[in-house]
mmCIF file of C-alpha atoms in Angstrom:
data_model
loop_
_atom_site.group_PDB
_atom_site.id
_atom_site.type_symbol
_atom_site.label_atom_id
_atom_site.label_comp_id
_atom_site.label_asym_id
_atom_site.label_seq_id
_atom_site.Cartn_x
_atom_site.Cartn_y
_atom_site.Cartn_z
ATOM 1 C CA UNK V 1 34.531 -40.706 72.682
ATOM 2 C CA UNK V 2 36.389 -37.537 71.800
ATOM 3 C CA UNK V 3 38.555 -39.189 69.679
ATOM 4 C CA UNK V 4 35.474 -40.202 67.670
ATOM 5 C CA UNK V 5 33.845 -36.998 67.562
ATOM 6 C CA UNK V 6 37.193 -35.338 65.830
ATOM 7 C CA UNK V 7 37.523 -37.928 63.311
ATOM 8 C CA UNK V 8 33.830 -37.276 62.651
ATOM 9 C CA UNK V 9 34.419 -33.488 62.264
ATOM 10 C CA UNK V 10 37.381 -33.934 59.917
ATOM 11 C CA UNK V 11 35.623 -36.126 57.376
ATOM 12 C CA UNK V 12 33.157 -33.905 57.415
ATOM 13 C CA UNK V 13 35.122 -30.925 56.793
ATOM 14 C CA UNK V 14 37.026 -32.929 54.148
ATOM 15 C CA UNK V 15 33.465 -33.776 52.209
ATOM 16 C CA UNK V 16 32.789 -30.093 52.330
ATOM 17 C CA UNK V 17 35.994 -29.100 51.058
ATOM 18 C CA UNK V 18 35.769 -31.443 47.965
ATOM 19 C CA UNK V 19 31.963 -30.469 48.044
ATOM 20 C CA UNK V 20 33.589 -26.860 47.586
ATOM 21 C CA UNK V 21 36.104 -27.811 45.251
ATOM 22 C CA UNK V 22 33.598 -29.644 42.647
ATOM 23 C CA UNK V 23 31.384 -26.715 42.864
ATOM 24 C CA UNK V 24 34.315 -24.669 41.488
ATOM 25 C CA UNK V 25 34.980 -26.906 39.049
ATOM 26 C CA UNK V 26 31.430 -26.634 37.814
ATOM 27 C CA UNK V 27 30.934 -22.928 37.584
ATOM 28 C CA UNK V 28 34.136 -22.839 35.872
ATOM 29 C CA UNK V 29 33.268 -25.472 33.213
ATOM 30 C CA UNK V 30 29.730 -23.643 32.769
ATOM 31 C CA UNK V 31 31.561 -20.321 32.566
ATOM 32 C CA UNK V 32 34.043 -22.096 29.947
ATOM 33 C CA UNK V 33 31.251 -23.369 28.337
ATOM 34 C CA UNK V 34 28.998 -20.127 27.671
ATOM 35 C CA UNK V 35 32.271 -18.309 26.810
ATOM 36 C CA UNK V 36 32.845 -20.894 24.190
ATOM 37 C CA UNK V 37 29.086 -21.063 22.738
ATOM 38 C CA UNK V 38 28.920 -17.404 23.076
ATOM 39 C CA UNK V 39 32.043 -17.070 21.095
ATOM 40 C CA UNK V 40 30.554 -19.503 18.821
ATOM 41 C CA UNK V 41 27.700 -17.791 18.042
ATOM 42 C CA UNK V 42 29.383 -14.553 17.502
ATOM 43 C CA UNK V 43 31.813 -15.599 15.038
ATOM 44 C CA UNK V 44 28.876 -17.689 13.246
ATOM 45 C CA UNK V 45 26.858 -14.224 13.266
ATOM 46 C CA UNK V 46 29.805 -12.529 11.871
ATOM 47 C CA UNK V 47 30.010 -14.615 8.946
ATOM 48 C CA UNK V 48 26.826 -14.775 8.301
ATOM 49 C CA UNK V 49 26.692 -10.961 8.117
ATOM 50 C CA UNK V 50 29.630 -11.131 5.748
ATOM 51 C CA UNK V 51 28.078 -13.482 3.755
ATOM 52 C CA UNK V 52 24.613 -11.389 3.745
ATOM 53 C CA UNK V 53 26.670 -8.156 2.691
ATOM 54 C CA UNK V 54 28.092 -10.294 -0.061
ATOM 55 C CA UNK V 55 25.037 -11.173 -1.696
ATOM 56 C CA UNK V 56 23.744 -7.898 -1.087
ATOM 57 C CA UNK V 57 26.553 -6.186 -3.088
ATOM 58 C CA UNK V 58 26.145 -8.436 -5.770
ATOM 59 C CA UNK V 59 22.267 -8.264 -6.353
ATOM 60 C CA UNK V 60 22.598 -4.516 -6.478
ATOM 61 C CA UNK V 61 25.217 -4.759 -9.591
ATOM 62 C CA UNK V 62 22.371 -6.894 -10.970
ATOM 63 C CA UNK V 63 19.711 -4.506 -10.010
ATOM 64 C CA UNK V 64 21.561 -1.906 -11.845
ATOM 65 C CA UNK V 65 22.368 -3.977 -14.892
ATOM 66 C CA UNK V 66 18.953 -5.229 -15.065
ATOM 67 C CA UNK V 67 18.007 -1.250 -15.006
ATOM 68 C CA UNK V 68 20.532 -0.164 -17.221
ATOM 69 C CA UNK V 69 18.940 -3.152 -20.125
ATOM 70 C CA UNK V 70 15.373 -1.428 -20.284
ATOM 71 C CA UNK V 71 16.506 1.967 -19.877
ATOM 72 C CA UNK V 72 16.879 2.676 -16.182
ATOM 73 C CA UNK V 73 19.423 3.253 -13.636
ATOM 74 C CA UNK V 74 20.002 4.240 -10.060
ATOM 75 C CA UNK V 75 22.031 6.444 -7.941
ATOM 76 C CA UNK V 76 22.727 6.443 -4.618
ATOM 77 C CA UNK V 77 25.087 8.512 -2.070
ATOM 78 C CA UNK V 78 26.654 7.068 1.416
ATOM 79 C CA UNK V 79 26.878 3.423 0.525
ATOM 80 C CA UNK V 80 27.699 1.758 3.553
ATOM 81 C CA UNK V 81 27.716 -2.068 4.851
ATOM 82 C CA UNK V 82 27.853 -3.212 8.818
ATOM 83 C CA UNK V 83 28.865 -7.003 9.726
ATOM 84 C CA UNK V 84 28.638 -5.444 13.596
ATOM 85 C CA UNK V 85 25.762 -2.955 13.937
ATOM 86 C CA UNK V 86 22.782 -5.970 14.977
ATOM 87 C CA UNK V 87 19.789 -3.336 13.493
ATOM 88 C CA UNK V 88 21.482 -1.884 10.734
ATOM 89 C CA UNK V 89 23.373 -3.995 7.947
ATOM 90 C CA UNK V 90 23.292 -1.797 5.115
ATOM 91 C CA UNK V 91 22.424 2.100 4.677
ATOM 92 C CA UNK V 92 22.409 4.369 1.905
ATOM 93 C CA UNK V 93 21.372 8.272 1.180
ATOM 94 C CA UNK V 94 19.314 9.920 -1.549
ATOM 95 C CA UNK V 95 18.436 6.235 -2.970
ATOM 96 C CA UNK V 96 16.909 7.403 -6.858
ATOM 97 C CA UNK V 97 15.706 5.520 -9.378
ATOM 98 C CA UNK V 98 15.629 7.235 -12.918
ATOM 99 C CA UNK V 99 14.974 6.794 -16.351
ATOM 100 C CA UNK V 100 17.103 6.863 -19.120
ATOM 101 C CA UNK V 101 14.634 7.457 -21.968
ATOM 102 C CA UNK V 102 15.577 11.074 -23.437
ATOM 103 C CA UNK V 103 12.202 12.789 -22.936
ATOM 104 C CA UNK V 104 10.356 10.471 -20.280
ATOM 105 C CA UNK V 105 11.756 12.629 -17.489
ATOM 106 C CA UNK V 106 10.633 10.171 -14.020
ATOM 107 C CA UNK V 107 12.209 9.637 -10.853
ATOM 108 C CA UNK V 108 11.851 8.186 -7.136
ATOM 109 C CA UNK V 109 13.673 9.302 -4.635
ATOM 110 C CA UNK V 110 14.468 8.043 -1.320
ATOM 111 C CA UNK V 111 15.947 10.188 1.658
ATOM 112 C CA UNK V 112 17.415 7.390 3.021
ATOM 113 C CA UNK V 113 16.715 3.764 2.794
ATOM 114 C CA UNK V 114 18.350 0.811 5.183
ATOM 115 C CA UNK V 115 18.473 -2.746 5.679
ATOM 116 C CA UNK V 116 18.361 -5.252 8.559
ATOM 117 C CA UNK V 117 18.909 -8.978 9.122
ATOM 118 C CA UNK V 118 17.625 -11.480 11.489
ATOM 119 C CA UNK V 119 19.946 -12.031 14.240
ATOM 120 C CA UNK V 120 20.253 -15.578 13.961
ATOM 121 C CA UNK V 121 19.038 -15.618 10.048
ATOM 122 C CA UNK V 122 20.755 -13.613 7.624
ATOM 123 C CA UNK V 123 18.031 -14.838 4.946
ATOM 124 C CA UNK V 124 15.485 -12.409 6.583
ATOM 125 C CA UNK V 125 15.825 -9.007 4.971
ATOM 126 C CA UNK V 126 13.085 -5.948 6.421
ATOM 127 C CA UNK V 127 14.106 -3.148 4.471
ATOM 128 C CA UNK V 128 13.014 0.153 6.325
ATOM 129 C CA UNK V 129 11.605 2.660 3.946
ATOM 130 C CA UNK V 130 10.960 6.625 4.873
ATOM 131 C CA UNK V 131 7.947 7.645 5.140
ATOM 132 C CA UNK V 132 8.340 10.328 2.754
ATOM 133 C CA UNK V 133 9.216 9.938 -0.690
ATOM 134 C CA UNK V 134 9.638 12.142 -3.845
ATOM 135 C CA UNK V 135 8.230 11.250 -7.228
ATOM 136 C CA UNK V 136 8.925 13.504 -10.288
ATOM 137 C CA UNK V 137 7.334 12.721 -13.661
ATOM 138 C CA UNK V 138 8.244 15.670 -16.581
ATOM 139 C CA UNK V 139 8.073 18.621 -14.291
ATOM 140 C CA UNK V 140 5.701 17.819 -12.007
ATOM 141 C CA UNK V 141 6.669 16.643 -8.357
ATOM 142 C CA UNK V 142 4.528 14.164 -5.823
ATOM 143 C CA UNK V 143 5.215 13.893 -2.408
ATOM 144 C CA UNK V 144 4.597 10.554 -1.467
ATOM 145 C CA UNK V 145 3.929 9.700 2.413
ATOM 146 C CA UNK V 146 3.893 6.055 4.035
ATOM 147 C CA UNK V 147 3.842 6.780 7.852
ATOM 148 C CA UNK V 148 3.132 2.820 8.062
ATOM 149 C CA UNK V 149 5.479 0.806 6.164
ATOM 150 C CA UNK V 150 6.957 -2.829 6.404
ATOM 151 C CA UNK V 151 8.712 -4.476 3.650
ATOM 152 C CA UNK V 152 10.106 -8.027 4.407
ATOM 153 C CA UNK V 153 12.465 -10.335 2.149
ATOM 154 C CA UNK V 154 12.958 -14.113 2.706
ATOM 155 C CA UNK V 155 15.733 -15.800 0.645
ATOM 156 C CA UNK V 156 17.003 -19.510 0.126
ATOM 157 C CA UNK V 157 20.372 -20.791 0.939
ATOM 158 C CA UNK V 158 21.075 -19.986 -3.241
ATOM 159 C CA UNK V 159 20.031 -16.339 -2.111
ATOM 160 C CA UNK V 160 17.136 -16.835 -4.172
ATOM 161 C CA UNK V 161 13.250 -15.432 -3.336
ATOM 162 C CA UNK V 162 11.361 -17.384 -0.910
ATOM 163 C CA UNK V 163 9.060 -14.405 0.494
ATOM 164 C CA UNK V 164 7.918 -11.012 0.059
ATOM 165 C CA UNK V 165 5.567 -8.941 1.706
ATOM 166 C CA UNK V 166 5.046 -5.770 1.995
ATOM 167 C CA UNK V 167 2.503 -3.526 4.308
ATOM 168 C CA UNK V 168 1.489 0.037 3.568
ATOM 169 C CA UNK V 169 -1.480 1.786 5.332
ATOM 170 C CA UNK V 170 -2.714 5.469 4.944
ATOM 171 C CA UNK V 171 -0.489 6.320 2.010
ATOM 172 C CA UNK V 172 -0.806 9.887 0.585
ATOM 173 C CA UNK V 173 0.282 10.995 -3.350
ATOM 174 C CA UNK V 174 -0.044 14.584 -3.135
ATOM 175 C CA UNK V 175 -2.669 16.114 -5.784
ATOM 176 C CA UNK V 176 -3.439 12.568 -6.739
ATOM 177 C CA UNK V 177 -5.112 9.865 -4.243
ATOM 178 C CA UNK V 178 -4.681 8.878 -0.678
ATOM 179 C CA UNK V 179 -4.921 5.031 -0.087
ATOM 180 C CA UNK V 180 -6.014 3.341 2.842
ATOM 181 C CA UNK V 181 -4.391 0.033 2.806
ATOM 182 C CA UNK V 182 -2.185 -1.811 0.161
ATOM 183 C CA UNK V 183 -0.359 -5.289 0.901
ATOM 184 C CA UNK V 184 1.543 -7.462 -1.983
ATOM 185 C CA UNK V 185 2.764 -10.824 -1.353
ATOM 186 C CA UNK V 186 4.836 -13.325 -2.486
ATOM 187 C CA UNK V 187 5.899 -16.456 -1.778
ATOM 188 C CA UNK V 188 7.472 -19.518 -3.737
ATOM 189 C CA UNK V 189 4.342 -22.257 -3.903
ATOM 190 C CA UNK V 190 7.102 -25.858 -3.603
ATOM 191 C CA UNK V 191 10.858 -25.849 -2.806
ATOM 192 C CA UNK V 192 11.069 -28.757 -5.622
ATOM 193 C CA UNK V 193 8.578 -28.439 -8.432
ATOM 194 C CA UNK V 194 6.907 -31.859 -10.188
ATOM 195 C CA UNK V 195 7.778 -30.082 -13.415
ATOM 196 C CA UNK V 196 9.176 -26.778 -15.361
ATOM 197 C CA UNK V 197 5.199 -25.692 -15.623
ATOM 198 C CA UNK V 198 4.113 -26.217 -12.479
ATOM 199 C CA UNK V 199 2.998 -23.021 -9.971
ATOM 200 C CA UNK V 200 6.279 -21.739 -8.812
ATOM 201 C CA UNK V 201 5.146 -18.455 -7.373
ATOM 202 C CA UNK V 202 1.811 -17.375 -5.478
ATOM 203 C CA UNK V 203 1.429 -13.621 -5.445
ATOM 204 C CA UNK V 204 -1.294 -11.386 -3.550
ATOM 205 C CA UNK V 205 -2.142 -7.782 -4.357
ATOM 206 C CA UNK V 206 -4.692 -5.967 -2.395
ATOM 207 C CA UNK V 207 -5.528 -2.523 -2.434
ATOM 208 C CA UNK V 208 -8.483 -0.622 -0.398
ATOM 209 C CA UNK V 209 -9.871 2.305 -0.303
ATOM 210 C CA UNK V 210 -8.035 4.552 -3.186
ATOM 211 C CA UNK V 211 -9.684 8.470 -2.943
ATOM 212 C CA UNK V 212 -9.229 10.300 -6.080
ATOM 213 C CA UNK V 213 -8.030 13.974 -5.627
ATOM 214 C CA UNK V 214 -10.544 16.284 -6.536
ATOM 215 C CA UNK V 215 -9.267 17.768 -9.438
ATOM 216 C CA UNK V 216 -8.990 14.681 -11.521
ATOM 217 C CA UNK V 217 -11.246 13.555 -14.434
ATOM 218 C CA UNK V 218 -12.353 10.213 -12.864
ATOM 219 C CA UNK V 219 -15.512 8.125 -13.673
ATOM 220 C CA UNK V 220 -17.370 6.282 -11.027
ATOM 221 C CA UNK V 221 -17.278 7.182 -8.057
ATOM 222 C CA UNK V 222 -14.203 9.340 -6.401
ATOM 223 C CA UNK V 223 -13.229 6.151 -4.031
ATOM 224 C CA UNK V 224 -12.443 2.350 -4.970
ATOM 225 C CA UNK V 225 -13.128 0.228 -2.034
ATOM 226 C CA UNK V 226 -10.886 -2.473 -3.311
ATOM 227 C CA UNK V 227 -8.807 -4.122 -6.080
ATOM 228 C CA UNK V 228 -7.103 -7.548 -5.704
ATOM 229 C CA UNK V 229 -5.620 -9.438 -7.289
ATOM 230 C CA UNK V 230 -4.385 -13.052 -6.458
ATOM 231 C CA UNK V 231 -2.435 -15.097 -9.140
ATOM 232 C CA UNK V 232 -0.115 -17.662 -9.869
ATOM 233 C CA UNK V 233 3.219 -17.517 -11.822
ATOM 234 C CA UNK V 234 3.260 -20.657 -13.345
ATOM 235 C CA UNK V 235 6.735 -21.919 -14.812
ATOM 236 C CA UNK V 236 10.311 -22.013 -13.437
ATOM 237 C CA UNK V 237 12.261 -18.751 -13.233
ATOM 238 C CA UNK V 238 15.597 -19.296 -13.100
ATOM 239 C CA UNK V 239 18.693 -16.906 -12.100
ATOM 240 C CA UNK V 240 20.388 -15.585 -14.806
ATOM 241 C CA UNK V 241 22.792 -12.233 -15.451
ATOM 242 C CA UNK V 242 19.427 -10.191 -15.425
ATOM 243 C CA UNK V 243 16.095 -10.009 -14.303
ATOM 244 C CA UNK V 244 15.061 -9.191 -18.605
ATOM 245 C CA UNK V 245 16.905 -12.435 -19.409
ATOM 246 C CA UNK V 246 15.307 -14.493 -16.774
ATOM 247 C CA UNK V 247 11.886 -13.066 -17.901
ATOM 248 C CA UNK V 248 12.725 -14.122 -21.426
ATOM 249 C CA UNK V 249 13.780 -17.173 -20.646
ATOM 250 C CA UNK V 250 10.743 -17.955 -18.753
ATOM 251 C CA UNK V 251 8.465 -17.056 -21.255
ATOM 252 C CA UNK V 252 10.656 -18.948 -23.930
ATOM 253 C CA UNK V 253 9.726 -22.352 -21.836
ATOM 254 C CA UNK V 254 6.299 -21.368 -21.788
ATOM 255 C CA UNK V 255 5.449 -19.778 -19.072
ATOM 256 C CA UNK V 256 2.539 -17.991 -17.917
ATOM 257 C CA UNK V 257 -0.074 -16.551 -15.179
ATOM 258 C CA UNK V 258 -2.891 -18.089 -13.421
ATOM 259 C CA UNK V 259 -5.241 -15.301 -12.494
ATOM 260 C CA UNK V 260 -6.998 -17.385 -9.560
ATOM 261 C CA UNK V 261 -8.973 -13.816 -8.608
ATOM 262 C CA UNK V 262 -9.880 -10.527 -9.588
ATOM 263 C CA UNK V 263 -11.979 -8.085 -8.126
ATOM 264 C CA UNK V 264 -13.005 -4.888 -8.849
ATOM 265 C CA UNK V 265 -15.363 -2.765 -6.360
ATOM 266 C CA UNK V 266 -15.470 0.681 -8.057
ATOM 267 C CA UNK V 267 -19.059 1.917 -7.462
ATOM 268 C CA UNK V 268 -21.886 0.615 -8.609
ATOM 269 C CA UNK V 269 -19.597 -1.695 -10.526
ATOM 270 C CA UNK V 270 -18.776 -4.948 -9.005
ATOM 271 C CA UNK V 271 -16.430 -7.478 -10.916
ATOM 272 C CA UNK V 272 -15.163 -10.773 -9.912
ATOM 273 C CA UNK V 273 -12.842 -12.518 -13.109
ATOM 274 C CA UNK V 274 -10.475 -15.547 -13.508
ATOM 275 C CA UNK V 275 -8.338 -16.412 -16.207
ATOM 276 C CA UNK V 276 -4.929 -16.297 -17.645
ATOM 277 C CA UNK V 277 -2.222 -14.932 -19.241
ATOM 278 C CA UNK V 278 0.096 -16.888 -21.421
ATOM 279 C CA UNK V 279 2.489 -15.418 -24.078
ATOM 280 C CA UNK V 280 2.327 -16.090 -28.118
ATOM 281 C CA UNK V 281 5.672 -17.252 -30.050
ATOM 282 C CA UNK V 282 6.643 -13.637 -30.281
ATOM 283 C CA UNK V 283 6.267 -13.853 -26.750
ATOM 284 C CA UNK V 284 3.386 -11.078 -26.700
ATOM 285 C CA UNK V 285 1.011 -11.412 -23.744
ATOM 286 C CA UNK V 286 -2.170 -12.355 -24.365
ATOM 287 C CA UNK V 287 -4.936 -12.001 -21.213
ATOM 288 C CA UNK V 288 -8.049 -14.205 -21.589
ATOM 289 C CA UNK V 289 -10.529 -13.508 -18.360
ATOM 290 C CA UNK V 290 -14.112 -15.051 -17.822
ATOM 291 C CA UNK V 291 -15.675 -12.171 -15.836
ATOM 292 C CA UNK V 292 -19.274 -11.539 -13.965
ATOM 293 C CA UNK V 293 -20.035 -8.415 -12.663
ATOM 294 C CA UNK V 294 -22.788 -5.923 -12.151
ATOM 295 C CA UNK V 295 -23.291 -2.464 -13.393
ATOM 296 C CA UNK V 296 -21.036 -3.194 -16.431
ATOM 297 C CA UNK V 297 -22.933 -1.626 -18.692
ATOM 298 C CA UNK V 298 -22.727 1.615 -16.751
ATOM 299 C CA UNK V 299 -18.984 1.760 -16.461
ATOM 300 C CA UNK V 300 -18.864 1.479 -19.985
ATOM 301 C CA UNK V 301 -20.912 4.271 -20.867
ATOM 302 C CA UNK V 302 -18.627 6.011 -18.278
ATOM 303 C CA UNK V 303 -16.014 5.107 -19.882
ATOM 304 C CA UNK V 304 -16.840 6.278 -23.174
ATOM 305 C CA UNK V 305 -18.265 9.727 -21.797
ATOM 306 C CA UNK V 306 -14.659 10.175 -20.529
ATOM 307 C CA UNK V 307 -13.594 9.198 -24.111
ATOM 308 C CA UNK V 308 -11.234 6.386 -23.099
ATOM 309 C CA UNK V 309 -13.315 3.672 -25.104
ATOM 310 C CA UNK V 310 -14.383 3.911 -28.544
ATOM 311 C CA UNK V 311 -18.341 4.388 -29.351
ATOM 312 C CA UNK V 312 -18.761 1.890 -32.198
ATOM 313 C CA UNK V 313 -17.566 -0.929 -30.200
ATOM 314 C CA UNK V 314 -18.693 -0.131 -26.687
ATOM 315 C CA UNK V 315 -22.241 0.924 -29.086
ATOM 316 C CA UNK V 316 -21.917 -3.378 -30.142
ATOM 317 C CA UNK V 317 -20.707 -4.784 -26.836
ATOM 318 C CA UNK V 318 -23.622 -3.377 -24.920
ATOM 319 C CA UNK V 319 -25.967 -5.164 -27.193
ATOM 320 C CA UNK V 320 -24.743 -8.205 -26.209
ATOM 321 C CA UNK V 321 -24.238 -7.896 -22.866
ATOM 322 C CA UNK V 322 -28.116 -6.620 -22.782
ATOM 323 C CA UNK V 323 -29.246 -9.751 -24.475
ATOM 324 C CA UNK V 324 -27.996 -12.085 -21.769
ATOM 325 C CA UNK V 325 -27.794 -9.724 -18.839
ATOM 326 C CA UNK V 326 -29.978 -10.049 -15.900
ATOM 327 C CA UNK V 327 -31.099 -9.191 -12.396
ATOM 328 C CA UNK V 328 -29.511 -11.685 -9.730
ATOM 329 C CA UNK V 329 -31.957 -10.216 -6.681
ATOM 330 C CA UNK V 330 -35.537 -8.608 -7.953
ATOM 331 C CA UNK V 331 -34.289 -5.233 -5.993
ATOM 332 C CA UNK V 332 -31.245 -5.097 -7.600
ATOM 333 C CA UNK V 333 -30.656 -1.252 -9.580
ATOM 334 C CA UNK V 334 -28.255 -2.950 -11.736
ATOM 335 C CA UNK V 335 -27.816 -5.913 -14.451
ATOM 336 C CA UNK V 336 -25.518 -8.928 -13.816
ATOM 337 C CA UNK V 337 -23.811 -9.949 -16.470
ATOM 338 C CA UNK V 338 -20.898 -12.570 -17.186
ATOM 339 C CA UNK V 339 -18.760 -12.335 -20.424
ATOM 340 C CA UNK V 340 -15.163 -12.523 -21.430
ATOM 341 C CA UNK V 341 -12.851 -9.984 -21.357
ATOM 342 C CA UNK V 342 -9.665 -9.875 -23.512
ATOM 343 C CA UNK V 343 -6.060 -8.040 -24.297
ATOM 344 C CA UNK V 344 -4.706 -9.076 -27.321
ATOM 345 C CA UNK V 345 -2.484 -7.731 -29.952
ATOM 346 C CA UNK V 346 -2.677 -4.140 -27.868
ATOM 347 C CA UNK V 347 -6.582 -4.385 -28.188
ATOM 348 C CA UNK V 348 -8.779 -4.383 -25.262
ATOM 349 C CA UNK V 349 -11.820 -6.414 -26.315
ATOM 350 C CA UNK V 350 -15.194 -7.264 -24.336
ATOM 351 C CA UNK V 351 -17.702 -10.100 -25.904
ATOM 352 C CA UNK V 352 -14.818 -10.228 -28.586
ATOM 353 C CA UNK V 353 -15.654 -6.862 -29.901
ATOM 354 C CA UNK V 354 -12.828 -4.119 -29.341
ATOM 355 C CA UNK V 355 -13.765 -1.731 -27.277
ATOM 356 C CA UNK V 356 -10.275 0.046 -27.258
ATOM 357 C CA UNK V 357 -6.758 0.431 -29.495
ATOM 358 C CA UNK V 358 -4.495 1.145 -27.515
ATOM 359 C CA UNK V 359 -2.022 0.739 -30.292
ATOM 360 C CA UNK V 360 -3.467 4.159 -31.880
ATOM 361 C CA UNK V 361 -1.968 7.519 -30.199
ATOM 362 C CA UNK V 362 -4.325 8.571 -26.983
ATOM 363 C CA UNK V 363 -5.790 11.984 -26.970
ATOM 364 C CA UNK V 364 -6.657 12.069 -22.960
ATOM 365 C CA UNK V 365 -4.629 9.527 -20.356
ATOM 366 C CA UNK V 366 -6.270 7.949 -17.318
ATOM 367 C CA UNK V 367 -5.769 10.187 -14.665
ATOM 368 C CA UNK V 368 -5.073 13.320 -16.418
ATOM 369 C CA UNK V 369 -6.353 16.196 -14.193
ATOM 370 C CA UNK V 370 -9.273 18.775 -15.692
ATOM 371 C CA UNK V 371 -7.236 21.765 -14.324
ATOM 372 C CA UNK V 372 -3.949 22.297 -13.008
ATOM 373 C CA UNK V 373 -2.817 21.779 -9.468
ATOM 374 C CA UNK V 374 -3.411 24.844 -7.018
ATOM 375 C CA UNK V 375 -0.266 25.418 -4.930
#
């Protein structure tokens, strides 16, 4: 019997030792294991950083080029690249961007300005803006404040645009407006298009609630609730040297714009529009939009008061437009009308009549402020 009972106890001590002994052997497979994918990872990370810093470096040579073709250029101090830092991947100081036209004194200036890429995807770009910025035009200075900013940046394995969007609330141009909300977006419509003209990029633009400073000689009223703007680029851009050559190119195949939506709420006028804009073969735009709004009439005569329009043909238009113009509720204050509404040849033109030549020298500039700027 007590022989029994020992053998008993030794097999089971010998199960638990190899019980022990395969336990071991696990944890230190597991342990080899998340060493190796960890390692993995890291190394992957690493080269995707390097690759993201390469790309980086060369689309700002092409920035600059692309500047330096239609007389701009940029400056910059404390140029520096991480492949380690996970938040930071590039950083630079005093970002500018300047023009080179002798007399047409403008810059932007950024403090500082950074960029960081997904973790795991180097193709996602937020660039981190400060929330205050310097403009100078001649010699006058505007602070410019964001304290809510988000730009994001999506490219393709070719490093080309997928996505962009950008987020701005409660933005503040000193002595000029303060905007309450202003969003762009981007975004490539079909990785493979059915032909060289089909919609290659959709693009949103939406601005609210723009207050006019004070001092400026506005018409309407001092705030526009919105503008947007939503509208296709239709036509293949392709990646060339520089961003001129690619627009040339494009337009050279025949590209254009699809203006799905516009819409204008500056108070009392209301207008909604659709159309196009397609280029001639001198490749000068031409914008064709079928428009109906309300309270046209009135903006025009704004307008015009303001001396931004020209009497004779804003005195023609409006005879038109009252001839077809009615009232789309019977308690409406204002006339609905629709009509077209063209650019062509640097004419603005309403009912085909031009209303403006904006090829002729301008005596007052939108915006221009009735007095000077009290510091």
């Amino acid at each position: 019997m007590r022989e029994k009972l020992l053998n008993l106890l030794v097999k089971l001590y010998l199960r638990l030792r190899c019980l022990a002994a395969l336990r071991c052997q696990v944890w230190g497979i597991a342990a080899f294991l998340t060493f190796a994918v960890t390692g993995y990872t890291l190394v992957w990370m690493g080269f995707e950083r390097l690759e993201a810093i390469k790309n980086i470096r060369q689309e700002i040579v092409r920035l600059q080029s692309s500047l330096n073709e239609v007389g701009y250029d940029i400056a910059y101090e404390d140029l520096s690249f991480s492949s380690f830092n996970p938040f930071q991947i590039m950083s630079v100081k005093n970002f500018q961007l300047y023009s080179l036209y002798e007399g047409r004194h403008w810059v932007w200036l950024l403090p500082e300005l950074s960029l960081r890429v997904g973790l795991f995807n180097s193709r996602k770009i937020t660039v981190n803006l400060p929330a205050g910025q310097l403009l100078e035009k001649g010699a006058d200075k505007y602070t410019l404040t964001m304290p809510e900013v988000s730009l994001e940046i999506r490219t393709d394995k070719e490093n080309r645009l997928n996505q962009m969007v950008l987020l701005a609330k409660n933005i503040k141009i000193s002595d000029v407006a303060d905007i309450g909300e202003l969003q762009i977006a981007s975004r490539r419509m079909a990785p493979q298009q059915l032909s060289e003209l089909a919609p290659f990029f959709e693009n949103y633009i939406d601005v609210r609630n723009v207050t006019f400073n004070a001092l400026f000689d506005y018409p309407q009223a001092q705030t526009i609730e919105r503008l947007y703007l939503n509208a296709d680029i239709i036509g293949t851009i392709y990646g060339g040297s520089t961003y001129k050559n690619d627009l040339e190119n494009w337009k050279t195949l025949g590209g254009g714009i699809d203006v799905r939506r516009l819409v204008v709420n500056w108070g009392p006028l209301l207008l909604v529009a659709r159309g196009d804009v397609f280029f001639d073969k001198q490749q000068v735009p031409y914008l064709h939009l079928r428009s109906s709004s309300k309270a046209l009439n009135e903006f025009l005569d704004e307008l015009l008061n303001k001396g931004w329009l020209e009497s004779k043909g804003v005195f023609v238009a409006k005879i038109l437009l009252n001839s077809k113009a009615f009232k789309m509720n019977r308690d409406d204050k204002f006339m609905t009308v629709t009509t077209p509404i063209d650019y062509k040849d640097g004419k603005l033109m309403i009912e085909n009549i031009v209303v403006k030549d904006l090829t002729q020298p301008q005596e007052q500039k939108l915006g221009e402020a009735v007095n000077a700027p009290v510091n």
